[in-house]
């Protein structure tokens, strides 16, 4: 019995060493630093979009980016679009609904207006379950899912900005 436990532990350690040796990284760990120190944020703060803009601002600031209107780069957030569709069939019983949040964005140099990323978008999806007996709680479930989707869209946007080459941007 002890030999089996030892071999299991040995196999686990070997697997961990092999995965670390081949460059495997857990999501979010060992991610490259964001090369953008200052960024101007351009977005209309109206309706549900204001919550998404606020979430993007918080995510950028927590990553060490200073939001400043005089920054050399501008992040332009477009009109966020939310779509919902029913995945299950029939009117009775549980219904599975999918919500998709799409956030268009672009990044441009302020000095000459050139786009470093033009007409890009991040998309986040999720599902929730409801039934015909829970019509009042459907809105609460949808709003809870939208909160998660906003967080996810802000994280995805940050990942896209991590991959942006900012070597050609002057920082004065």
mmCIF file of N, CA and C in Angstrom, residues 39-57 60 67-69 73-80 103-106 108 157:
data_model
loop_
_atom_site.group_PDB
_atom_site.id
_atom_site.type_symbol
_atom_site.label_atom_id
_atom_site.label_comp_id
_atom_site.label_asym_id
_atom_site.label_seq_id
_atom_site.Cartn_x
_atom_site.Cartn_y
_atom_site.Cartn_z
ATOM 1 N N UNK A 39 -2.702 55.694 -19.943
ATOM 2 C CA UNK A 39 -3.661 55.463 -21.013
ATOM 3 C C UNK A 39 -4.836 56.418 -20.839
ATOM 4 N N UNK A 40 -5.256 57.013 -21.942
ATOM 5 C CA UNK A 40 -6.476 57.832 -21.926
ATOM 6 C C UNK A 40 -7.638 56.904 -22.269
ATOM 7 N N UNK A 41 -8.741 57.088 -21.605
ATOM 8 C CA UNK A 41 -9.916 56.245 -21.829
ATOM 9 C C UNK A 41 -11.041 57.100 -22.380
ATOM 10 N N UNK A 42 -11.558 56.686 -23.524
ATOM 11 C CA UNK A 42 -12.631 57.432 -24.160
ATOM 12 C C UNK A 42 -13.857 56.534 -24.291
ATOM 13 N N UNK A 43 -14.940 56.910 -23.591
ATOM 14 C CA UNK A 43 -16.175 56.142 -23.645
ATOM 15 C C UNK A 43 -17.312 57.021 -23.161
ATOM 16 N N UNK A 44 -18.472 56.859 -23.771
ATOM 17 C CA UNK A 44 -19.658 57.572 -23.302
ATOM 18 C C UNK A 44 -20.207 56.820 -22.100
ATOM 19 N N UNK A 45 -20.421 57.514 -21.017
ATOM 20 C CA UNK A 45 -20.884 56.878 -19.782
ATOM 21 C C UNK A 45 -22.394 56.998 -19.656
ATOM 22 N N UNK A 46 -23.111 56.203 -20.425
ATOM 23 C CA UNK A 46 -24.566 56.237 -20.351
ATOM 24 C C UNK A 46 -25.110 54.832 -20.149
ATOM 25 N N UNK A 47 -26.145 54.728 -19.358
ATOM 26 C CA UNK A 47 -26.867 53.476 -19.183
ATOM 27 C C UNK A 47 -26.018 52.341 -18.658
ATOM 28 N N UNK A 48 -26.292 51.119 -19.140
ATOM 29 C CA UNK A 48 -25.561 49.948 -18.659
ATOM 30 C C UNK A 48 -24.092 49.977 -19.072
ATOM 31 N N UNK A 49 -23.785 50.755 -20.081
ATOM 32 C CA UNK A 49 -22.409 50.846 -20.539
ATOM 33 C C UNK A 49 -21.518 51.515 -19.506
ATOM 34 N N UNK A 50 -22.083 52.372 -18.680
ATOM 35 C CA UNK A 50 -21.298 53.044 -17.646
ATOM 36 C C UNK A 50 -20.722 52.018 -16.676
ATOM 37 N N UNK A 51 -21.454 50.962 -16.376
ATOM 38 C CA UNK A 51 -20.951 49.925 -15.485
ATOM 39 C C UNK A 51 -19.758 49.204 -16.109
ATOM 40 N N UNK A 52 -19.828 48.961 -17.406
ATOM 41 C CA UNK A 52 -18.732 48.289 -18.090
ATOM 42 C C UNK A 52 -17.507 49.201 -18.169
ATOM 43 N N UNK A 53 -17.702 50.475 -18.437
ATOM 44 C CA UNK A 53 -16.601 51.429 -18.477
ATOM 45 C C UNK A 53 -15.936 51.524 -17.117
ATOM 46 N N UNK A 54 -16.732 51.535 -16.069
ATOM 47 C CA UNK A 54 -16.191 51.580 -14.717
ATOM 48 C C UNK A 54 -15.387 50.314 -14.419
ATOM 49 N N UNK A 55 -15.890 49.166 -14.858
ATOM 50 C CA UNK A 55 -15.189 47.904 -14.634
ATOM 51 C C UNK A 55 -13.859 47.880 -15.386
ATOM 52 N N UNK A 56 -13.851 48.389 -16.629
ATOM 53 C CA UNK A 56 -12.613 48.459 -17.407
ATOM 54 C C UNK A 56 -11.619 49.385 -16.715
ATOM 55 N N UNK A 57 -12.081 50.527 -16.225
ATOM 56 C CA UNK A 57 -11.211 51.472 -15.514
ATOM 57 C C UNK A 57 -10.591 50.817 -14.287
ATOM 58 N N UNK A 60 -7.932 48.207 -15.360
ATOM 59 C CA UNK A 60 -6.700 48.835 -15.828
ATOM 60 C C UNK A 60 -5.895 49.404 -14.666
ATOM 61 N N UNK A 67 -4.815 56.163 -15.594
ATOM 62 C CA UNK A 67 -5.728 56.741 -16.573
ATOM 63 C C UNK A 67 -5.530 58.246 -16.565
ATOM 64 N N UNK A 68 -5.114 58.771 -17.720
ATOM 65 C CA UNK A 68 -4.733 60.167 -17.827
ATOM 66 C C UNK A 68 -5.091 60.662 -19.228
ATOM 67 N N UNK A 69 -5.834 61.772 -19.312
ATOM 68 C CA UNK A 69 -6.252 62.296 -20.615
ATOM 69 C C UNK A 69 -5.083 62.757 -21.475
ATOM 70 N N UNK A 73 -1.417 57.142 -25.507
ATOM 71 C CA UNK A 73 -2.349 56.214 -26.149
ATOM 72 C C UNK A 73 -3.753 56.443 -25.624
ATOM 73 N N UNK A 74 -4.732 56.218 -26.501
ATOM 74 C CA UNK A 74 -6.140 56.349 -26.112
ATOM 75 C C UNK A 74 -6.845 55.028 -26.401
ATOM 76 N N UNK A 75 -7.547 54.538 -25.386
ATOM 77 C CA UNK A 75 -8.399 53.370 -25.532
ATOM 78 C C UNK A 75 -9.814 53.865 -25.773
ATOM 79 N N UNK A 76 -10.353 53.560 -26.935
ATOM 80 C CA UNK A 76 -11.709 53.961 -27.304
ATOM 81 C C UNK A 76 -12.636 52.761 -27.119
ATOM 82 N N UNK A 77 -13.614 52.895 -26.234
ATOM 83 C CA UNK A 77 -14.598 51.834 -26.035
ATOM 84 C C UNK A 77 -15.837 52.160 -26.846
ATOM 85 N N UNK A 78 -16.273 51.210 -27.653
ATOM 86 C CA UNK A 78 -17.462 51.409 -28.471
ATOM 87 C C UNK A 78 -18.726 51.047 -27.714
ATOM 88 N N UNK A 79 -19.813 51.022 -28.412
ATOM 89 C CA UNK A 79 -21.117 50.697 -27.835
ATOM 90 C C UNK A 79 -21.179 49.204 -27.510
ATOM 91 N N UNK A 80 -21.270 48.881 -26.240
ATOM 92 C CA UNK A 80 -21.363 47.486 -25.819
ATOM 93 C C UNK A 80 -22.717 46.927 -26.238
ATOM 94 N N UNK A 103 -17.913 43.851 -26.654
ATOM 95 C CA UNK A 103 -17.379 45.187 -26.429
ATOM 96 C C UNK A 103 -16.386 45.528 -27.533
ATOM 97 N N UNK A 104 -16.775 46.424 -28.460
ATOM 98 C CA UNK A 104 -15.819 46.869 -29.477
ATOM 99 C C UNK A 104 -14.871 47.902 -28.882
ATOM 100 N N UNK A 105 -13.628 47.884 -29.351
ATOM 101 C CA UNK A 105 -12.647 48.832 -28.847
ATOM 102 C C UNK A 105 -11.581 49.081 -29.901
ATOM 103 N N UNK A 106 -10.845 50.148 -29.714
ATOM 104 C CA UNK A 106 -9.680 50.443 -30.534
ATOM 105 C C UNK A 106 -8.669 51.156 -29.663
ATOM 106 N N UNK A 108 -5.481 53.925 -30.123
ATOM 107 C CA UNK A 108 -4.820 54.802 -31.076
ATOM 108 C C UNK A 108 -3.805 55.706 -30.391
ATOM 109 N N UNK A 157 -10.052 42.274 -22.244
ATOM 110 C CA UNK A 157 -9.520 43.501 -22.825
ATOM 111 C C UNK A 157 -8.103 43.751 -22.316
#
